[in-house]
Amino acid sequence: MVVRKGAKKNVPNGPTGFGHSFEDHFTTSLEPTADTYHRVIRYRFGYLNLVIRHEVDAYCDSSDRTLKETFHGIDTPDSPQATIQHPILHSIATPVIPRGTRIPQYQTAELKTSSKQGAIRQCWFGRTPNLCIAKHKNGLITCADMKDIWGECVEYEKAQQQNLRRLAGLLGQIREVIKGIGSGRGCL
């Protein structure tokens, strides 16, 4: 697995656990100077075209064909060793500096040191199909289990249709408000 490295810049807003220690000790960095690894993905959400930026904890070096076929719509190389070779368009206001390695979406993973409570929802929104849950005793990791949880994410989506439709409607209303402001551009 590979993860971002460096000083943690976020301040916890509640009780802290052993998650960052788990990430630091059980993963290896592709980019030693990187503080975090963020991914930007785009997908249809109701009638909206969403662009989501989220942090990815790790990737698992898997060649699971089923996951590969599920995520075939995301433009990623087959090999995690492949480098970024496509042209990147950017503006002066937002410079893009290509670095590192492109990781296929089907290999991204969320790491947790407690239960998967809330993780399925998080993985669904970020389209993260793998979840590693580590069990510990007083901070000492006793076992870690990596699972393909995309099937559970699909079940979450089916069970939450009414709530997801409401969320799409709310996001659509926010979009209309932003369109009415001056330049019609905004970010939420």
PDB file of C-alpha atoms in Angstrom:
ATOM      1  CA  MET A   1       0.000   0.000   0.000  1.00  0.00           C
ATOM      2  CA  VAL A   2       1.085   3.557  -0.621  1.00  0.00           C
ATOM      3  CA  VAL A   3      -0.059   6.646   1.256  1.00  0.00           C
ATOM      4  CA  ARG A   4       0.726  10.317   1.673  1.00  0.00           C
ATOM      5  CA  LYS A   5       3.564  11.187   4.028  1.00  0.00           C
ATOM      6  CA  GLY A   6       4.614  14.198   6.051  1.00  0.00           C
ATOM      7  CA  ALA A   7       3.354  16.246   8.941  1.00  0.00           C
ATOM      8  CA  LYS A   8      -0.349  16.080   9.625  1.00  0.00           C
ATOM      9  CA  LYS A   9      -1.781  19.542   9.210  1.00  0.00           C
ATOM     10  CA  ASN A  10      -5.353  18.872  10.264  1.00  0.00           C
ATOM     11  CA  VAL A  11      -6.632  19.309  13.788  1.00  0.00           C
ATOM     12  CA  PRO A  12      -9.052  16.633  14.993  1.00  0.00           C
ATOM     13  CA  ASN A  13     -12.526  17.861  15.882  1.00  0.00           C
ATOM     14  CA  GLY A  14     -13.269  15.054  18.293  1.00  0.00           C
ATOM     15  CA  PRO A  15     -11.652  12.157  20.090  1.00  0.00           C
ATOM     16  CA  THR A  16      -8.621  10.874  18.232  1.00  0.00           C
ATOM     17  CA  GLY A  17      -7.707   7.264  17.649  1.00  0.00           C
ATOM     18  CA  PHE A  18      -4.757   5.404  16.222  1.00  0.00           C
ATOM     19  CA  GLY A  19      -5.575   5.968  12.540  1.00  0.00           C
ATOM     20  CA  HIS A  20      -2.621   8.171  11.625  1.00  0.00           C
ATOM     21  CA  SER A  21      -0.170   5.883  13.422  1.00  0.00           C
ATOM     22  CA  PHE A  22      -1.621   2.934  11.522  1.00  0.00           C
ATOM     23  CA  GLU A  23      -1.205   4.759   8.197  1.00  0.00           C
ATOM     24  CA  ASP A  24       2.348   5.827   9.025  1.00  0.00           C
ATOM     25  CA  HIS A  25       3.556   2.384  10.099  1.00  0.00           C
ATOM     26  CA  PHE A  26       1.715   0.103   7.664  1.00  0.00           C
ATOM     27  CA  THR A  27       2.113   2.003   4.396  1.00  0.00           C
ATOM     28  CA  THR A  28       4.955   3.170   2.177  1.00  0.00           C
ATOM     29  CA  SER A  29       5.086   6.443   0.276  1.00  0.00           C
ATOM     30  CA  LEU A  30       5.647   6.746  -3.472  1.00  0.00           C
ATOM     31  CA  GLU A  31       6.322  10.461  -2.999  1.00  0.00           C
ATOM     32  CA  PRO A  32       8.416  11.064   0.146  1.00  0.00           C
ATOM     33  CA  THR A  33       7.790  14.832   0.033  1.00  0.00           C
ATOM     34  CA  ALA A  34       3.995  14.607  -0.256  1.00  0.00           C
ATOM     35  CA  ASP A  35       1.892  15.588   2.752  1.00  0.00           C
ATOM     36  CA  THR A  36      -1.352  14.104   1.445  1.00  0.00           C
ATOM     37  CA  TYR A  37      -2.738  12.373  -1.600  1.00  0.00           C
ATOM     38  CA  HIS A  38      -5.917  13.901  -2.929  1.00  0.00           C
ATOM     39  CA  ARG A  39      -7.940  12.664  -5.841  1.00  0.00           C
ATOM     40  CA  VAL A  40     -10.449  14.559  -7.963  1.00  0.00           C
ATOM     41  CA  ILE A  41     -13.150  12.451  -9.571  1.00  0.00           C
ATOM     42  CA  ARG A  42     -16.214  13.317 -11.612  1.00  0.00           C
ATOM     43  CA  TYR A  43     -19.461  11.397 -11.868  1.00  0.00           C
ATOM     44  CA  ARG A  44     -23.191  11.830 -12.442  1.00  0.00           C
ATOM     45  CA  PHE A  45     -25.245  12.330  -9.296  1.00  0.00           C
ATOM     46  CA  GLY A  46     -28.908  12.535 -10.178  1.00  0.00           C
ATOM     47  CA  TYR A  47     -29.107  15.249 -12.828  1.00  0.00           C
ATOM     48  CA  LEU A  48     -25.856  16.858 -11.641  1.00  0.00           C
ATOM     49  CA  ASN A  49     -22.321  16.440 -12.879  1.00  0.00           C
ATOM     50  CA  LEU A  50     -20.344  16.311  -9.599  1.00  0.00           C
ATOM     51  CA  VAL A  51     -16.634  16.903  -9.189  1.00  0.00           C
ATOM     52  CA  ILE A  52     -15.435  15.560  -5.843  1.00  0.00           C
ATOM     53  CA  ARG A  53     -12.036  16.118  -4.241  1.00  0.00           C
ATOM     54  CA  HIS A  54     -11.190  13.683  -1.476  1.00  0.00           C
ATOM     55  CA  GLU A  55      -8.209  12.320   0.368  1.00  0.00           C
ATOM     56  CA  VAL A  56      -7.107   8.786  -0.416  1.00  0.00           C
ATOM     57  CA  ASP A  57      -5.419   6.917   2.425  1.00  0.00           C
ATOM     58  CA  ALA A  58      -3.731   4.196   0.404  1.00  0.00           C
ATOM     59  CA  TYR A  59      -3.898   1.894  -2.555  1.00  0.00           C
ATOM     60  CA  CYS A  60      -3.730  -1.859  -2.701  1.00  0.00           C
ATOM     61  CA  ASP A  61      -1.669  -3.401  -5.454  1.00  0.00           C
ATOM     62  CA  SER A  62      -4.497  -5.559  -6.754  1.00  0.00           C
ATOM     63  CA  SER A  63      -5.210  -6.874 -10.203  1.00  0.00           C
ATOM     64  CA  ASP A  64      -8.817  -7.813  -9.436  1.00  0.00           C
ATOM     65  CA  ARG A  65     -10.506  -7.930 -12.863  1.00  0.00           C
ATOM     66  CA  THR A  66     -13.996  -7.501 -11.387  1.00  0.00           C
ATOM     67  CA  LEU A  67     -13.088  -4.175  -9.790  1.00  0.00           C
ATOM     68  CA  LYS A  68     -11.202  -3.139 -12.917  1.00  0.00           C
ATOM     69  CA  GLU A  69     -14.330  -3.695 -15.006  1.00  0.00           C
ATOM     70  CA  THR A  70     -16.529  -1.849 -12.477  1.00  0.00           C
ATOM     71  CA  PHE A  71     -14.321   1.242 -12.648  1.00  0.00           C
ATOM     72  CA  HIS A  72     -13.632   1.130 -16.391  1.00  0.00           C
ATOM     73  CA  GLY A  73     -15.153   4.598 -16.887  1.00  0.00           C
ATOM     74  CA  ILE A  74     -12.447   6.308 -14.853  1.00  0.00           C
ATOM     75  CA  ASP A  75      -9.431   7.313 -16.944  1.00  0.00           C
ATOM     76  CA  THR A  76      -6.575   5.522 -15.194  1.00  0.00           C
ATOM     77  CA  PRO A  77      -3.752   3.295 -16.409  1.00  0.00           C
ATOM     78  CA  ASP A  78      -3.690  -0.440 -15.751  1.00  0.00           C
ATOM     79  CA  SER A  79      -0.403  -0.265 -13.897  1.00  0.00           C
ATOM     80  CA  PRO A  80       0.240   1.837 -10.796  1.00  0.00           C
ATOM     81  CA  GLN A  81       3.806   2.322 -12.078  1.00  0.00           C
ATOM     82  CA  ALA A  82       2.586   4.242 -15.132  1.00  0.00           C
ATOM     83  CA  THR A  83       3.356   7.947 -14.946  1.00  0.00           C
ATOM     84  CA  ILE A  84       1.160  10.881 -15.877  1.00  0.00           C
ATOM     85  CA  GLN A  85       1.592  11.390 -19.609  1.00  0.00           C
ATOM     86  CA  HIS A  86      -1.561  13.161 -20.749  1.00  0.00           C
ATOM     87  CA  PRO A  87      -1.683  16.966 -21.208  1.00  0.00           C
ATOM     88  CA  ILE A  88      -3.151  18.851 -18.271  1.00  0.00           C
ATOM     89  CA  LEU A  89      -5.066  22.051 -18.937  1.00  0.00           C
ATOM     90  CA  HIS A  90      -4.921  24.682 -16.223  1.00  0.00           C
ATOM     91  CA  SER A  91      -5.257  28.381 -15.648  1.00  0.00           C
ATOM     92  CA  ILE A  92      -2.769  30.792 -14.153  1.00  0.00           C
ATOM     93  CA  ALA A  93      -4.940  30.969 -11.020  1.00  0.00           C
ATOM     94  CA  THR A  94      -4.722  27.203 -10.463  1.00  0.00           C
ATOM     95  CA  PRO A  95      -1.370  25.797 -11.533  1.00  0.00           C
ATOM     96  CA  VAL A  96      -1.186  22.032 -11.999  1.00  0.00           C
ATOM     97  CA  ILE A  97       2.190  20.426 -11.369  1.00  0.00           C
ATOM     98  CA  PRO A  98       2.222  16.834 -12.643  1.00  0.00           C
ATOM     99  CA  ARG A  99       4.108  14.571 -10.246  1.00  0.00           C
ATOM    100  CA  GLY A 100       4.085  11.029  -9.098  1.00  0.00           C
ATOM    101  CA  THR A 101       2.170   8.042 -10.288  1.00  0.00           C
ATOM    102  CA  ARG A 102      -1.429   7.628 -11.408  1.00  0.00           C
ATOM    103  CA  ILE A 103      -3.243   5.020  -9.364  1.00  0.00           C
ATOM    104  CA  PRO A 104      -6.278   3.267 -10.874  1.00  0.00           C
ATOM    105  CA  GLN A 105      -9.494   4.082  -9.010  1.00  0.00           C
ATOM    106  CA  TYR A 106     -10.225   0.401  -8.397  1.00  0.00           C
ATOM    107  CA  GLN A 107      -7.041   0.186  -6.280  1.00  0.00           C
ATOM    108  CA  THR A 108      -7.802   3.078  -3.905  1.00  0.00           C
ATOM    109  CA  ALA A 109      -8.361   2.180  -0.263  1.00  0.00           C
ATOM    110  CA  GLU A 110      -9.675   3.712   2.941  1.00  0.00           C
ATOM    111  CA  LEU A 111      -7.909   2.789   6.195  1.00  0.00           C
ATOM    112  CA  LYS A 112      -9.733   2.585   9.534  1.00  0.00           C
ATOM    113  CA  THR A 113      -8.670   1.461  13.001  1.00  0.00           C
ATOM    114  CA  SER A 114     -12.119   1.124  14.456  1.00  0.00           C
ATOM    115  CA  SER A 115     -15.238  -0.180  12.758  1.00  0.00           C
ATOM    116  CA  LYS A 116     -16.545   0.402   9.280  1.00  0.00           C
ATOM    117  CA  GLN A 117     -19.392   2.503  10.677  1.00  0.00           C
ATOM    118  CA  GLY A 118     -19.660   5.497   8.353  1.00  0.00           C
ATOM    119  CA  ALA A 119     -16.914   4.149   6.095  1.00  0.00           C
ATOM    120  CA  ILE A 120     -19.310   2.682   3.519  1.00  0.00           C
ATOM    121  CA  ARG A 121     -20.952   6.076   2.957  1.00  0.00           C
ATOM    122  CA  GLN A 122     -17.525   7.744   2.748  1.00  0.00           C
ATOM    123  CA  CYS A 123     -16.257   5.126   0.287  1.00  0.00           C
ATOM    124  CA  TRP A 124     -19.428   5.429  -1.831  1.00  0.00           C
ATOM    125  CA  PHE A 125     -19.066   9.198  -2.276  1.00  0.00           C
ATOM    126  CA  GLY A 126     -15.330   8.911  -3.012  1.00  0.00           C
ATOM    127  CA  ARG A 127     -15.799   5.798  -5.186  1.00  0.00           C
ATOM    128  CA  THR A 128     -13.207   4.017  -3.022  1.00  0.00           C
ATOM    129  CA  PRO A 129     -13.792   0.262  -3.410  1.00  0.00           C
ATOM    130  CA  ASN A 130     -11.351  -1.104  -0.819  1.00  0.00           C
ATOM    131  CA  LEU A 131     -11.447  -0.832   2.966  1.00  0.00           C
ATOM    132  CA  CYS A 132      -8.765  -1.926   5.404  1.00  0.00           C
ATOM    133  CA  ILE A 133      -9.895  -2.214   9.013  1.00  0.00           C
ATOM    134  CA  ALA A 134      -7.187  -2.754  11.607  1.00  0.00           C
ATOM    135  CA  LYS A 135      -8.013  -4.104  15.021  1.00  0.00           C
ATOM    136  CA  HIS A 136      -5.863  -3.011  17.910  1.00  0.00           C
ATOM    137  CA  LYS A 137      -5.431  -3.505  21.615  1.00  0.00           C
ATOM    138  CA  ASN A 138      -4.299  -0.351  23.420  1.00  0.00           C
ATOM    139  CA  GLY A 139      -2.853   0.996  20.173  1.00  0.00           C
ATOM    140  CA  LEU A 140      -0.990  -2.180  19.193  1.00  0.00           C
ATOM    141  CA  ILE A 141      -2.329  -3.444  15.853  1.00  0.00           C
ATOM    142  CA  THR A 142      -3.254  -7.107  16.202  1.00  0.00           C
ATOM    143  CA  CYS A 143      -4.627  -7.706  12.688  1.00  0.00           C
ATOM    144  CA  ALA A 144      -5.607  -5.818   9.555  1.00  0.00           C
ATOM    145  CA  ASP A 145      -8.063  -6.991   6.933  1.00  0.00           C
ATOM    146  CA  MET A 146      -8.315  -5.513   3.406  1.00  0.00           C
ATOM    147  CA  LYS A 147     -11.710  -6.085   1.766  1.00  0.00           C
ATOM    148  CA  ASP A 148     -13.377  -5.189  -1.506  1.00  0.00           C
ATOM    149  CA  ILE A 149     -16.459  -3.397  -0.151  1.00  0.00           C
ATOM    150  CA  TRP A 150     -17.865  -2.045  -3.417  1.00  0.00           C
ATOM    151  CA  GLY A 151     -20.795  -4.479  -3.228  1.00  0.00           C
ATOM    152  CA  GLU A 152     -21.706  -2.966   0.151  1.00  0.00           C
ATOM    153  CA  CYS A 153     -21.440   0.516  -1.389  1.00  0.00           C
ATOM    154  CA  VAL A 154     -23.907  -0.514  -4.108  1.00  0.00           C
ATOM    155  CA  GLU A 155     -26.296  -1.800  -1.408  1.00  0.00           C
ATOM    156  CA  TYR A 156     -25.863   1.493   0.490  1.00  0.00           C
ATOM    157  CA  GLU A 157     -26.852   3.384  -2.670  1.00  0.00           C
ATOM    158  CA  LYS A 158     -29.979   1.246  -3.130  1.00  0.00           C
ATOM    159  CA  ALA A 159     -31.020   1.675   0.508  1.00  0.00           C
ATOM    160  CA  GLN A 160     -30.409   5.437   0.505  1.00  0.00           C
ATOM    161  CA  GLN A 161     -32.171   6.394  -2.748  1.00  0.00           C
ATOM    162  CA  GLN A 162     -34.626   8.780  -1.093  1.00  0.00           C
ATOM    163  CA  ASN A 163     -31.896  10.578   0.882  1.00  0.00           C
ATOM    164  CA  LEU A 164     -29.567  10.718  -2.125  1.00  0.00           C
ATOM    165  CA  ARG A 165     -32.347  12.243  -4.260  1.00  0.00           C
ATOM    166  CA  ARG A 166     -32.924  14.875  -1.584  1.00  0.00           C
ATOM    167  CA  LEU A 167     -29.206  15.629  -1.503  1.00  0.00           C
ATOM    168  CA  ALA A 168     -29.099  15.951  -5.301  1.00  0.00           C
ATOM    169  CA  GLY A 169     -32.058  18.356  -5.116  1.00  0.00           C
ATOM    170  CA  LEU A 170     -30.369  20.440  -2.420  1.00  0.00           C
ATOM    171  CA  LEU A 171     -27.105  20.578  -4.381  1.00  0.00           C
ATOM    172  CA  GLY A 172     -29.102  21.616  -7.459  1.00  0.00           C
ATOM    173  CA  GLN A 173     -30.705  24.465  -5.500  1.00  0.00           C
ATOM    174  CA  ILE A 174     -27.294  25.608  -4.255  1.00  0.00           C
ATOM    175  CA  ARG A 175     -26.008  25.506  -7.835  1.00  0.00           C
ATOM    176  CA  GLU A 176     -28.860  27.764  -8.964  1.00  0.00           C
ATOM    177  CA  VAL A 177     -28.094  30.271  -6.182  1.00  0.00           C
ATOM    178  CA  ILE A 178     -24.422  30.329  -7.198  1.00  0.00           C
ATOM    179  CA  LYS A 179     -25.385  30.842 -10.856  1.00  0.00           C
ATOM    180  CA  GLY A 180     -27.293  33.946  -9.781  1.00  0.00           C
ATOM    181  CA  ILE A 181     -24.230  35.513  -8.159  1.00  0.00           C
ATOM    182  CA  GLY A 182     -22.270  37.848 -10.449  1.00  0.00           C
ATOM    183  CA  SER A 183     -19.988  35.638 -12.492  1.00  0.00           C
ATOM    184  CA  GLY A 184     -22.133  32.541 -11.976  1.00  0.00           C
ATOM    185  CA  ARG A 185     -19.110  30.622 -10.742  1.00  0.00           C
ATOM    186  CA  GLY A 186     -18.609  29.091  -7.364  1.00  0.00           C
ATOM    187  CA  CYS A 187     -17.222  26.201  -5.438  1.00  0.00           C
ATOM    188  CA  LEU A 188     -18.825  24.420  -2.522  1.00  0.00           C
TER     189      LEU A 188
END
